[in-house]
PDB file of C-alpha atoms and ligand atoms in Angstrom:
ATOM      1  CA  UNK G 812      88.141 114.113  28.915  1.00  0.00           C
ATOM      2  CA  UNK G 813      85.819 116.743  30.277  1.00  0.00           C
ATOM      3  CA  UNK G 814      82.922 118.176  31.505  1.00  0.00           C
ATOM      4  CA  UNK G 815      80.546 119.018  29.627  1.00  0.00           C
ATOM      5  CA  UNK G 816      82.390 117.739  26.298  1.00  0.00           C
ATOM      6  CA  UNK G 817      80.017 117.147  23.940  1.00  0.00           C
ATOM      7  CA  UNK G 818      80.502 119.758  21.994  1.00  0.00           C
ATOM      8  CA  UNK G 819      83.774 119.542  21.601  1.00  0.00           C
ATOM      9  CA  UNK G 820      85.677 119.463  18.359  1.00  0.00           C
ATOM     10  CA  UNK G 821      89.192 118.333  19.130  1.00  0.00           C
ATOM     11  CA  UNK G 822      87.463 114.318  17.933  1.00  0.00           C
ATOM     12  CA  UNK G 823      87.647 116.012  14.097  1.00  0.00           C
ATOM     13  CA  UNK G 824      90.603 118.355  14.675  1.00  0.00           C
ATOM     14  CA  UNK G 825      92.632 115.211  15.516  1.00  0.00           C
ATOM     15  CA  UNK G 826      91.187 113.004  12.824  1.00  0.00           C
ATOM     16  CA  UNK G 827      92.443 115.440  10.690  1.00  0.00           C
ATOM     17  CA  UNK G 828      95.836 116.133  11.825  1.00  0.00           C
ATOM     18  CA  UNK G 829      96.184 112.205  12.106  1.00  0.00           C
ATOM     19  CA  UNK G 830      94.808 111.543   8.513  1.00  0.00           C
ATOM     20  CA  UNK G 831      96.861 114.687   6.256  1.00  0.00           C
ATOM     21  CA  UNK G 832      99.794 113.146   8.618  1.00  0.00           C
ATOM     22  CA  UNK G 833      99.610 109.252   7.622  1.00  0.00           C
ATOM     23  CA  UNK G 834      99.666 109.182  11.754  1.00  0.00           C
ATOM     24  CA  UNK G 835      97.029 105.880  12.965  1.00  0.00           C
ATOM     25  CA  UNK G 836      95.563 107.487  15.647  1.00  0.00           C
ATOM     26  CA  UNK G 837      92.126 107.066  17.789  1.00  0.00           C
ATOM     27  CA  UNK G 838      90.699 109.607  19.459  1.00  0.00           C
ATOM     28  CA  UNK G 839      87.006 109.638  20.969  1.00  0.00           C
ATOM     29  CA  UNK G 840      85.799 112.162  23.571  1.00  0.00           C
ATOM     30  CA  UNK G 841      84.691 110.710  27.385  1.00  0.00           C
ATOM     31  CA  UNK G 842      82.635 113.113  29.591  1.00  0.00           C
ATOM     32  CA  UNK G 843      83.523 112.225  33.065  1.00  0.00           C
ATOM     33  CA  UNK G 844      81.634 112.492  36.126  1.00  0.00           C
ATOM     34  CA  UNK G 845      82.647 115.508  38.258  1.00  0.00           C
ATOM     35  CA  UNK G 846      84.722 113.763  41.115  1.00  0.00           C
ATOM     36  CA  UNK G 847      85.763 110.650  38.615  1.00  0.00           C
ATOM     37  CA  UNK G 848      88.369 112.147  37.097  1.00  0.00           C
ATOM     38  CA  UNK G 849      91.277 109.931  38.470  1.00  0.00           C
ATOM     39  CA  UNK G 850      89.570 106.709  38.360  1.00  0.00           C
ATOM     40  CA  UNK G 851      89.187 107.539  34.676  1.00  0.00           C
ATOM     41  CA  UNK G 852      92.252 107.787  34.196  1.00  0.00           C
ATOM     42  CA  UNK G 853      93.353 105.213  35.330  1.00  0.00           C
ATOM     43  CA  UNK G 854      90.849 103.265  33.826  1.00  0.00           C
ATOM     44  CA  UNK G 855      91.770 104.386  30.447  1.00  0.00           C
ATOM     45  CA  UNK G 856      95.539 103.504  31.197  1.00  0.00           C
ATOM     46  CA  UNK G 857      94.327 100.263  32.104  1.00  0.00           C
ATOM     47  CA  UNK G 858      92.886  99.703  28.342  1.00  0.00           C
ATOM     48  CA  UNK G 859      95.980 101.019  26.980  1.00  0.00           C
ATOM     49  CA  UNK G 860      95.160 104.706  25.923  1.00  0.00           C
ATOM     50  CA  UNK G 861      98.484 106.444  25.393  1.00  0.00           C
ATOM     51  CA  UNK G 862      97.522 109.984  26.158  1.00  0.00           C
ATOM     52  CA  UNK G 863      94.649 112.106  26.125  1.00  0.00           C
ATOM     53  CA  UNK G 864      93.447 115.955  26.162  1.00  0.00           C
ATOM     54  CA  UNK G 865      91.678 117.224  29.520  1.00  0.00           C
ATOM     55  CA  UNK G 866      89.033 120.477  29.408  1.00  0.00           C
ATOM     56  CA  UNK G 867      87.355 122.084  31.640  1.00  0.00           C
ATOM     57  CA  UNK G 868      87.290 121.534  34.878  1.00  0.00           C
ATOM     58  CA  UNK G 869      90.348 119.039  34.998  1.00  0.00           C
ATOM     59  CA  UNK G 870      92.883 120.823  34.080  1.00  0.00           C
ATOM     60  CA  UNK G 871      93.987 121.968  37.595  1.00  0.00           C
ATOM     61  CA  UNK G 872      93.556 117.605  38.562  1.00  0.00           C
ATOM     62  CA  UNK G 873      95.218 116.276  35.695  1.00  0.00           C
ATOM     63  CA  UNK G 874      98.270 118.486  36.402  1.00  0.00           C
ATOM     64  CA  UNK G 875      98.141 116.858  40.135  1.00  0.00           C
ATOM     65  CA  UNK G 876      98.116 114.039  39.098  1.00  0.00           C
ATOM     66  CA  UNK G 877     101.753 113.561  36.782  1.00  0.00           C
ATOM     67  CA  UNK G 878     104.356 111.877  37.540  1.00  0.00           C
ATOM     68  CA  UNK G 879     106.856 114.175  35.297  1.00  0.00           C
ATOM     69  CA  UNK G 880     105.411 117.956  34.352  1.00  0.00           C
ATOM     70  CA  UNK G 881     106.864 119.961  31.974  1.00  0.00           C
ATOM     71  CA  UNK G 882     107.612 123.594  32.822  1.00  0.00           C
ATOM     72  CA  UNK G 883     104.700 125.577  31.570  1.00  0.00           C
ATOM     73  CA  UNK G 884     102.410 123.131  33.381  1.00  0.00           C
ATOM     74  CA  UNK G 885     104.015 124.149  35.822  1.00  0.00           C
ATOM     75  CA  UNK G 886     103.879 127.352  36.047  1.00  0.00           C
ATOM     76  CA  UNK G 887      99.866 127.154  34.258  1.00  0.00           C
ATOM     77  CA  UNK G 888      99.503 124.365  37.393  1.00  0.00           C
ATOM     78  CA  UNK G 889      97.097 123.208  35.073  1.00  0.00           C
ATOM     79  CA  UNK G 890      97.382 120.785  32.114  1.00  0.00           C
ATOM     80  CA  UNK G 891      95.606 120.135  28.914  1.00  0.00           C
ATOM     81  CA  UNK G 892      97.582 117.231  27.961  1.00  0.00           C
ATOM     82  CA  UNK G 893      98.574 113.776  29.483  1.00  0.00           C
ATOM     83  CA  UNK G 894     100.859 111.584  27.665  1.00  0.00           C
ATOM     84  CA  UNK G 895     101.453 107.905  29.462  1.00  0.00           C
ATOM     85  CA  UNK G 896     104.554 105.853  29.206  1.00  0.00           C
ATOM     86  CA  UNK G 897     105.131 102.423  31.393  1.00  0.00           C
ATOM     87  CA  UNK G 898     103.556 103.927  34.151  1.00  0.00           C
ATOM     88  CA  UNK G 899     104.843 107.243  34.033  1.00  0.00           C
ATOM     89  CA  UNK G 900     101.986 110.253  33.388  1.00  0.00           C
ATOM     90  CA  UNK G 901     103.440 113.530  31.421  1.00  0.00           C
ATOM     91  CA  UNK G 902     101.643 116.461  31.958  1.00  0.00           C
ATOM     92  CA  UNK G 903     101.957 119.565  29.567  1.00  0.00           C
ATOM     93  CA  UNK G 904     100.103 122.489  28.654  1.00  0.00           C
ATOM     94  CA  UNK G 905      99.896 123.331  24.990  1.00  0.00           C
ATOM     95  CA  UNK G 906      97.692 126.213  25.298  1.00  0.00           C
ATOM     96  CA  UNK G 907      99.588 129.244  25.130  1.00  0.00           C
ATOM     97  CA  UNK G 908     101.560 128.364  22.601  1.00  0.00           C
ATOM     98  CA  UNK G 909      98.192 127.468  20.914  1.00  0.00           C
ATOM     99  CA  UNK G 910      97.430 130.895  21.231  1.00  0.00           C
ATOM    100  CA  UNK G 911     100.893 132.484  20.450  1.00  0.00           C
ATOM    101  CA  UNK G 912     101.163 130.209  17.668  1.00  0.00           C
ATOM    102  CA  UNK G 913      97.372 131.882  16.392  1.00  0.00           C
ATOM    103  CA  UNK G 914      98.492 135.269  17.026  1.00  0.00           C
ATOM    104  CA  UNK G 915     101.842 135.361  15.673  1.00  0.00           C
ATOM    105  CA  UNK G 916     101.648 132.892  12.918  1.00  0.00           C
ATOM    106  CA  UNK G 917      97.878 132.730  11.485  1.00  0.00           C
ATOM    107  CA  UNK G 918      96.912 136.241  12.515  1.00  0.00           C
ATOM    108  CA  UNK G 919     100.514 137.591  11.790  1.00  0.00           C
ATOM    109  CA  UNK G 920     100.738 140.039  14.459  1.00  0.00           C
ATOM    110  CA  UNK G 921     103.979 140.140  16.480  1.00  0.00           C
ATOM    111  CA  UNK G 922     103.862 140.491  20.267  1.00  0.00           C
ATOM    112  CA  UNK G 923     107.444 141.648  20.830  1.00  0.00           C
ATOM    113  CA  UNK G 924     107.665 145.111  22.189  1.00  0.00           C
ATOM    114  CA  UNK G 925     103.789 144.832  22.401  1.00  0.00           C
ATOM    115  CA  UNK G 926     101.909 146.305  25.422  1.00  0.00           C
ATOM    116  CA  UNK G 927      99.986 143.387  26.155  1.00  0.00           C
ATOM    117  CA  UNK G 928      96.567 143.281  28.867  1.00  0.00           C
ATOM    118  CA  UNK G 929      95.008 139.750  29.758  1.00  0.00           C
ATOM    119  CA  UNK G 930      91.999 139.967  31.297  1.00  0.00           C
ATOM    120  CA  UNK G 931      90.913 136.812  33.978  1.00  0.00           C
ATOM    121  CA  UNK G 932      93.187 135.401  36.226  1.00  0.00           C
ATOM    122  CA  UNK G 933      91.495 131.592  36.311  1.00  0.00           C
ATOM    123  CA  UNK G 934      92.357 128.635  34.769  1.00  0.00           C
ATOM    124  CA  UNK G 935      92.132 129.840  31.261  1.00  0.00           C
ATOM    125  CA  UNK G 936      94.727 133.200  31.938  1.00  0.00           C
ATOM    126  CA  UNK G 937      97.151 130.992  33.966  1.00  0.00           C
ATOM    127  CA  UNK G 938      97.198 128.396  30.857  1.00  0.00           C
ATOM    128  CA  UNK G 939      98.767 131.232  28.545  1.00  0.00           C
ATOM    129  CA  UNK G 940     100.753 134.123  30.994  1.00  0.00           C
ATOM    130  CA  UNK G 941     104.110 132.102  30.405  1.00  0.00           C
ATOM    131  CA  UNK G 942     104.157 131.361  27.007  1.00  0.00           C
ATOM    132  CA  UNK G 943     102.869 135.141  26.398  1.00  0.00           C
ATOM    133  CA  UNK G 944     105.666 136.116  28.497  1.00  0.00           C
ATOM    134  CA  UNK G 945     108.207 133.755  26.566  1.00  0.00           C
ATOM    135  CA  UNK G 946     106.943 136.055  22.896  1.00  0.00           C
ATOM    136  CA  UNK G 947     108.801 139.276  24.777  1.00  0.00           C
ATOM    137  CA  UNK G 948     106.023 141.724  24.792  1.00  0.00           C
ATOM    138  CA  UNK G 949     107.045 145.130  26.259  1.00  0.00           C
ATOM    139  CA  UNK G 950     104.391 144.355  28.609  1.00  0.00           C
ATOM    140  CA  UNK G 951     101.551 142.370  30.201  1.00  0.00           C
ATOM    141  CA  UNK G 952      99.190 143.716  32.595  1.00  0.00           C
ATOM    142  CA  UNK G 953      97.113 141.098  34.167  1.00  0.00           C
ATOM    143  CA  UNK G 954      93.601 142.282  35.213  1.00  0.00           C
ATOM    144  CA  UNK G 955      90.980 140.214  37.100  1.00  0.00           C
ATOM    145  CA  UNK G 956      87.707 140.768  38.800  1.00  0.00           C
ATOM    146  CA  UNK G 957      89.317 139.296  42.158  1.00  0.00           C
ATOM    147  CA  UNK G 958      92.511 141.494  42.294  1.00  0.00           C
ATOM    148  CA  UNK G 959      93.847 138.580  44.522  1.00  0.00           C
ATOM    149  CA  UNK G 960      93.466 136.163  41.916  1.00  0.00           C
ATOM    150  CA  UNK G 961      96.335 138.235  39.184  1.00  0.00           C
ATOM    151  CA  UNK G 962      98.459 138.745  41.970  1.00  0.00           C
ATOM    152  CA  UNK G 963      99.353 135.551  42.457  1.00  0.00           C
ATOM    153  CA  UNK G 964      99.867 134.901  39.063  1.00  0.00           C
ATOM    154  CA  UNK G 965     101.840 137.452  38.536  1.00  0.00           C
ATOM    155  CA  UNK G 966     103.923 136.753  41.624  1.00  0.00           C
ATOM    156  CA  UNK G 967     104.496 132.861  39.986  1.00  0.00           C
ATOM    157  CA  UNK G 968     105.446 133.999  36.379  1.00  0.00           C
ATOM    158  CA  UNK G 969     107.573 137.071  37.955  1.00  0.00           C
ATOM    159  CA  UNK G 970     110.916 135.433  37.483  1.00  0.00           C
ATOM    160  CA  UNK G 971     110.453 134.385  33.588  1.00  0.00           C
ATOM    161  CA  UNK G 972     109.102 137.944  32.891  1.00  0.00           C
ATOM    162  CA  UNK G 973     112.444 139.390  34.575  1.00  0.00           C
ATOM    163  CA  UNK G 974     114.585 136.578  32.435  1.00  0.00           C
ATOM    164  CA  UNK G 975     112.581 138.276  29.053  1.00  0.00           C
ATOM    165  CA  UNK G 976     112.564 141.583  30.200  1.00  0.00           C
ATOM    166  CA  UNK G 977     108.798 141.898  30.202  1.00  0.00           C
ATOM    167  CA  UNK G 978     107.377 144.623  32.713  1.00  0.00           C
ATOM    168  CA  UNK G 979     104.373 141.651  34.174  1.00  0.00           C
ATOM    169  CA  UNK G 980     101.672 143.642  36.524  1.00  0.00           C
ATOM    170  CA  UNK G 981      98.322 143.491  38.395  1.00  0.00           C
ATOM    171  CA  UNK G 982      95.243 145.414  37.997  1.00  0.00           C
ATOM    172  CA  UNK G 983      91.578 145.212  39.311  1.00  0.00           C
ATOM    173  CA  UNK G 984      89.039 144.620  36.397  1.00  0.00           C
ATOM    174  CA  UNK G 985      86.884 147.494  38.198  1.00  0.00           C
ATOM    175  CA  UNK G 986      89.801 150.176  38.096  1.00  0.00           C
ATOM    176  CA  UNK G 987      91.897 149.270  35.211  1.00  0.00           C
ATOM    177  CA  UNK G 988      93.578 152.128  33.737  1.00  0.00           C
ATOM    178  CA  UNK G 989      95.879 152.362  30.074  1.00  0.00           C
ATOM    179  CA  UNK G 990      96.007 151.546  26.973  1.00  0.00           C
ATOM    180  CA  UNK G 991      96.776 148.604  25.093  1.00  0.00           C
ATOM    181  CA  UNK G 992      97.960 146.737  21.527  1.00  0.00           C
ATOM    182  CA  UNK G 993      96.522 143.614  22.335  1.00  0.00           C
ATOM    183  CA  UNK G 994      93.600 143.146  24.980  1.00  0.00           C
ATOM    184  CA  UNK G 995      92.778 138.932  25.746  1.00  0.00           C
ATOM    185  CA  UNK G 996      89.578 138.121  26.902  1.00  0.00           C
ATOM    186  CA  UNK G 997      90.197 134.808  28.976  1.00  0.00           C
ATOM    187  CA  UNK G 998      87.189 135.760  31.303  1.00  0.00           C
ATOM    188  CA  UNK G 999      83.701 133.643  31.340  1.00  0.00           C
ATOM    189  CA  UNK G1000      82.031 136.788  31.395  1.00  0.00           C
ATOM    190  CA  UNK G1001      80.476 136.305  27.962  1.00  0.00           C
ATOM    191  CA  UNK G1002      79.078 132.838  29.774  1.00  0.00           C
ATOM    192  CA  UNK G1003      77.631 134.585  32.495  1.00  0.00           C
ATOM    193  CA  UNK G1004      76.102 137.114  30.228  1.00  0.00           C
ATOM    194  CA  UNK G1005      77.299 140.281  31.837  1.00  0.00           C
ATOM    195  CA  UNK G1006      79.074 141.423  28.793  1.00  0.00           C
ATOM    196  CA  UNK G1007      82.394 142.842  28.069  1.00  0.00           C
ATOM    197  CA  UNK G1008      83.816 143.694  31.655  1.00  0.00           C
ATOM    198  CA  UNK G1009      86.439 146.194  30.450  1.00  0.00           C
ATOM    199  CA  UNK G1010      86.111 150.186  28.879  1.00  0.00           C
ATOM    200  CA  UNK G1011      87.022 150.824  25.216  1.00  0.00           C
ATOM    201  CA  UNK G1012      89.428 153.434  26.150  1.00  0.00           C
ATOM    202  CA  UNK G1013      91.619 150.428  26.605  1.00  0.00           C
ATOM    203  CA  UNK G1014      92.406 149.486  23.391  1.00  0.00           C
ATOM    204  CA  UNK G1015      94.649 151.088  21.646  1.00  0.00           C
ATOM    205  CA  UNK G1016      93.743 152.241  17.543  1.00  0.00           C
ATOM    206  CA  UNK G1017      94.066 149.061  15.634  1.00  0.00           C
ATOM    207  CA  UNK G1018      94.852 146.854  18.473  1.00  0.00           C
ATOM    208  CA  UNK G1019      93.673 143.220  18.475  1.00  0.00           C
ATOM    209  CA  UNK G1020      91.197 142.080  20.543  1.00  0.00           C
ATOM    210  CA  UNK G1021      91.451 138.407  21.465  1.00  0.00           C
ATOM    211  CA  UNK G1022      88.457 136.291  22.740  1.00  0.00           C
ATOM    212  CA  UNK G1023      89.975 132.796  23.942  1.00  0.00           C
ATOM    213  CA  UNK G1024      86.350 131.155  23.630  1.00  0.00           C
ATOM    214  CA  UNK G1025      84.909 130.852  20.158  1.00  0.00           C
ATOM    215  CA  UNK G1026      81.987 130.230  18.310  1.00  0.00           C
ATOM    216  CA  UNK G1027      77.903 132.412  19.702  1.00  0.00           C
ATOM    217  CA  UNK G1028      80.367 132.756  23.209  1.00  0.00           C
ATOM    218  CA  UNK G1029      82.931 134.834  21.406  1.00  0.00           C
ATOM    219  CA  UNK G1030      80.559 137.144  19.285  1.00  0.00           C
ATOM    220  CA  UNK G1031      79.882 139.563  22.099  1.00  0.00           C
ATOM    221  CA  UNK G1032      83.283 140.194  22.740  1.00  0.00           C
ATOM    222  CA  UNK G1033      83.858 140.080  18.969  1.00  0.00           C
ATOM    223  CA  UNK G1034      81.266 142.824  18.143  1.00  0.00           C
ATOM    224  CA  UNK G1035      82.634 145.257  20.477  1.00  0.00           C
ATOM    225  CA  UNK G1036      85.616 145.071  19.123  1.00  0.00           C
ATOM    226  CA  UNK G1037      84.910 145.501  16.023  1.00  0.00           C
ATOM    227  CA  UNK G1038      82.669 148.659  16.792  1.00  0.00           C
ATOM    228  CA  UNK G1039      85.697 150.439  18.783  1.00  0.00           C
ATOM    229  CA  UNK G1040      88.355 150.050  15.665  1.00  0.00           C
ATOM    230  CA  UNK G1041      89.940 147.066  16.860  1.00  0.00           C
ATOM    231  CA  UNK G1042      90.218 144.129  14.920  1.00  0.00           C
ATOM    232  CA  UNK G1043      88.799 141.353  16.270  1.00  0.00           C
ATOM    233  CA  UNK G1044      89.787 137.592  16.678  1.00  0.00           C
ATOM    234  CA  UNK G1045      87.983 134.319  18.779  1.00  0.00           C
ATOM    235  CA  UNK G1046      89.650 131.298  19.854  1.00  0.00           C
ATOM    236  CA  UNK G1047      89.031 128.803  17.129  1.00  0.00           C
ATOM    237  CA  UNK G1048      92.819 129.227  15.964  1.00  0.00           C
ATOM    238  CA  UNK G1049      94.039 128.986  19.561  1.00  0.00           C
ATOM    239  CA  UNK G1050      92.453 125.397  19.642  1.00  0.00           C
ATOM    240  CA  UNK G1051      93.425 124.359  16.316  1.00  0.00           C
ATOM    241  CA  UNK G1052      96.890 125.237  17.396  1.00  0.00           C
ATOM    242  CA  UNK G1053      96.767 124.177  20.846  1.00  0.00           C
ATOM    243  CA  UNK G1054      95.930 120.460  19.036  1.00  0.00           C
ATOM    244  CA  UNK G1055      98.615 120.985  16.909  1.00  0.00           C
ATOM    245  CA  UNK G1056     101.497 121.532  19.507  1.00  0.00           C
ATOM    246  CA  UNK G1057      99.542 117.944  21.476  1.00  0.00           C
ATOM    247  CA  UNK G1058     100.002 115.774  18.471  1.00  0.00           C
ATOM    248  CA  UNK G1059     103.521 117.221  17.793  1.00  0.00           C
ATOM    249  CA  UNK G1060     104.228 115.992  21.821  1.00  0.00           C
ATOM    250  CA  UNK G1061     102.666 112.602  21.036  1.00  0.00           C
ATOM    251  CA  UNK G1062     103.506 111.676  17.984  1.00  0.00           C
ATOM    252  CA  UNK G1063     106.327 113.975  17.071  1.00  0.00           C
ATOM    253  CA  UNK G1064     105.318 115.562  14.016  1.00  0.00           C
ATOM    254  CA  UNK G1065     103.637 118.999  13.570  1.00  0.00           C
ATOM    255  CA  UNK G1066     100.173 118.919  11.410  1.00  0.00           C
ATOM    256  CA  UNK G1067      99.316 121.120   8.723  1.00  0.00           C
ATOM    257  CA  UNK G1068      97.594 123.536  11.266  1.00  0.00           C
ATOM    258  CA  UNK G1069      96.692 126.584   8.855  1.00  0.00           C
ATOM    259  CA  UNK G1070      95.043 124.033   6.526  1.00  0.00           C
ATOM    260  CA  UNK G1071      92.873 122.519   9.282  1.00  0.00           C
ATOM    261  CA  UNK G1072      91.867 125.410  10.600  1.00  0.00           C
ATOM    262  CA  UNK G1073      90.416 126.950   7.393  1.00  0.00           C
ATOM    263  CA  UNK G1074      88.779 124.157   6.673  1.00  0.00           C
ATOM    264  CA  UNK G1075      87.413 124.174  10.386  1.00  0.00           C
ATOM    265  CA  UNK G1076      86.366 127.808   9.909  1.00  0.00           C
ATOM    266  CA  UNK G1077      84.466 126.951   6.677  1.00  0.00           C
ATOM    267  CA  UNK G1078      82.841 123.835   7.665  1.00  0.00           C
ATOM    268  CA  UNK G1079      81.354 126.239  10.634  1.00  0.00           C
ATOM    269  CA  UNK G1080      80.129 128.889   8.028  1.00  0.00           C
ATOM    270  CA  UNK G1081      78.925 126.026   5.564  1.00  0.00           C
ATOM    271  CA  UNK G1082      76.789 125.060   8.466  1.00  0.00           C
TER     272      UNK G1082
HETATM  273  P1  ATR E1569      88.460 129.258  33.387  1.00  0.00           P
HETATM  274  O1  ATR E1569      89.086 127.919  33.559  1.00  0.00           O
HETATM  275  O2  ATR E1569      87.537 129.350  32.201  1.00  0.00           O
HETATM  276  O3  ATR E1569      89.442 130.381  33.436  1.00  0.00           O
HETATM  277  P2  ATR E1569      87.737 129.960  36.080  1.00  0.00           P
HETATM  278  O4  ATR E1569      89.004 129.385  36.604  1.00  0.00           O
HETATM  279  O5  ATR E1569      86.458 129.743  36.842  1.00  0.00           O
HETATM  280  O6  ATR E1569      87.433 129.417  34.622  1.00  0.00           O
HETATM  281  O7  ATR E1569      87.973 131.521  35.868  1.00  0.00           O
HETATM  282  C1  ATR E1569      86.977 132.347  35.340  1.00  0.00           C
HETATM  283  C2  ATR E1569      87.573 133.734  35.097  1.00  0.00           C
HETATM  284  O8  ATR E1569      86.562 134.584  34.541  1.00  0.00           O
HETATM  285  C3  ATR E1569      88.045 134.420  36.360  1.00  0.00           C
HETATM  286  O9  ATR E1569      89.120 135.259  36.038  1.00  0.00           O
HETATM  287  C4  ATR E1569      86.788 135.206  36.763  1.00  0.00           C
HETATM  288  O10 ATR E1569      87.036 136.281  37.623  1.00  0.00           O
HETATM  289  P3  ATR E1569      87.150 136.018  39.221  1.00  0.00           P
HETATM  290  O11 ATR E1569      88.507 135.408  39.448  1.00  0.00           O
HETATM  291  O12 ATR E1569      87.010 137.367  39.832  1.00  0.00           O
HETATM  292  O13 ATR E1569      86.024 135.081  39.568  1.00  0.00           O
HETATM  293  C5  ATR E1569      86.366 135.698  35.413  1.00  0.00           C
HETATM  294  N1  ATR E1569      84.945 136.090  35.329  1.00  0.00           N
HETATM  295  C6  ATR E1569      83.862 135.281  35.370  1.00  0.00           C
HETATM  296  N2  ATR E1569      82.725 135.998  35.229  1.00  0.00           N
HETATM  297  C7  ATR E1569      83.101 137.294  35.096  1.00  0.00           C
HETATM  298  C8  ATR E1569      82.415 138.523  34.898  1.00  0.00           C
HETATM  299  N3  ATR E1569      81.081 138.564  34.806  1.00  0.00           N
HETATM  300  N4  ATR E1569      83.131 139.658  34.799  1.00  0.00           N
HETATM  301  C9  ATR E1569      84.482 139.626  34.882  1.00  0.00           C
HETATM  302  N5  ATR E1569      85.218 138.497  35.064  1.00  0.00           N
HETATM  303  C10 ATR E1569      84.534 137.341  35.168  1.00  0.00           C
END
């Protein structure tokens, strides 16, 4: 459920997982009107649909509206995930450790002892600060436009970064100083078309340079990168993985993610 979701790919992801599984599964996408989301889904309760994924802009809604939430929904306060059980509505959020899982397992770079910067401080940063925090980087500096904005996130994940020993910070986009192993683009800049909102000087030789978006949104980002000796990575894994870690909560099995996602990556190149 989202708006806009046509585009979306999670239909085929799923199909996949569900299919290389032996899992019977359904899964269609429903664009929903921009104050319908509730009605929805309760509607789609009502004709017995046992869980669903939520995009943009429901995530902050759909974690409102559980009945049980695990913990990094709650600390995201925003869910991608809604599982349904005799009246009861589940709310998770699978997608840090979608992009953990990306980082660590498919791109094979470790995060622990890692000097870590994030950069955006909406709903996309506050989706994967705790699980980033929970893969024991050295550090993570959050940095947003609206300095407010990654002090309050900061403030909310401040206890789990003291529990793994992870120095957690605030910085304003505009004044951001240091340098970094891994820099994390969860910013709609490359929507809005105002390119890359941070300086080179910020990544460190080698780092990895993360755009959460993938696909023409992610090239920007991508290019840049790749021009100031970092090596550069969009989000197509993250969603592959952040599928994964949904079927595994509603169906209790983990898909073959690595396979899907190559053959996502080539069906995109294939045209
Ligand atoms: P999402 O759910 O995709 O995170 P959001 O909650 O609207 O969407 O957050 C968008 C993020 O991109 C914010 O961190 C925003 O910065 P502000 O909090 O200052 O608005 C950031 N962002 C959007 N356009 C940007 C730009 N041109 N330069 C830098 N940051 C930008």
């Amino acid at each position: 459920m989202g708006n806009p979701v046509a585009h979306s790919q999670s239909p085929w992801i799923h199909a996949r997982f569900a299919e290389l599984t032996g899992q019977s599964l359904h899964y269609d996408k429903r664009h929903i009107a921009l104050d319908g989301f509730t009605p929805a889904v309760r509607a789609f309760i009502q004709e017995g649909g046992r869980g669903c994924n939520i995009t943009v802009p429901f995530k902050f809604e759909a974690a409102a509206l559980a009945t049980h939430i695990s913990a990094r929904a709650t600390l995201a306060q925003a869910s991608n995930l809604l599982q349904f059980n005799a009246g009861a509505i589940f709310s998770d959020n699978t997608d840090g450790a979608g992009l953990v899982n990306d980082i660590q397992r498919n791109a094979g770079f470790d995060l622990s002892g890692r000097h870590l910067l994030l950069i955006g401080a909406g709903g996309a940063g506050a989706g994967v600060l705790g699980p980033l925090i929970l893969a024991s980087p050295a550090s993570i500096t959050v940095a947003n436009r609206t300095l407010s904005k990654a002090t309050v996130l900061v403030a909310r994940h401040a206890a789990l970064a003291l529990l793994q020993k992870t120095e957690l910070s605030a910085q304003n986009l505009q004044t951001l100083a240091g340098r970094f192993d891994v820099v994390i683009n969860a910013t709609a800049s490359s929507l809005s078309g105002t390119g890359v909102p941070i300086s080179a000087s910020t990544l460190k030789p080698g780092a990895l340079a993360y755009d959460m978006m993938y696909g023409p949104a992610a090239q920007g980002f991508m290019t840049w990168a790749r021009e100031h000796g970092a090596t550069p990575r969009d989000g197509l894994g993250m969603l592959v993985e952040q599928a994964a870690e949904a079927f595994l909560v509603w169906r209790g099995v983990l898909p073959p993610s690595q396979q899907v996602l190559t053959e996502l990556r080539l069906a995109q190149h294939t045209g």
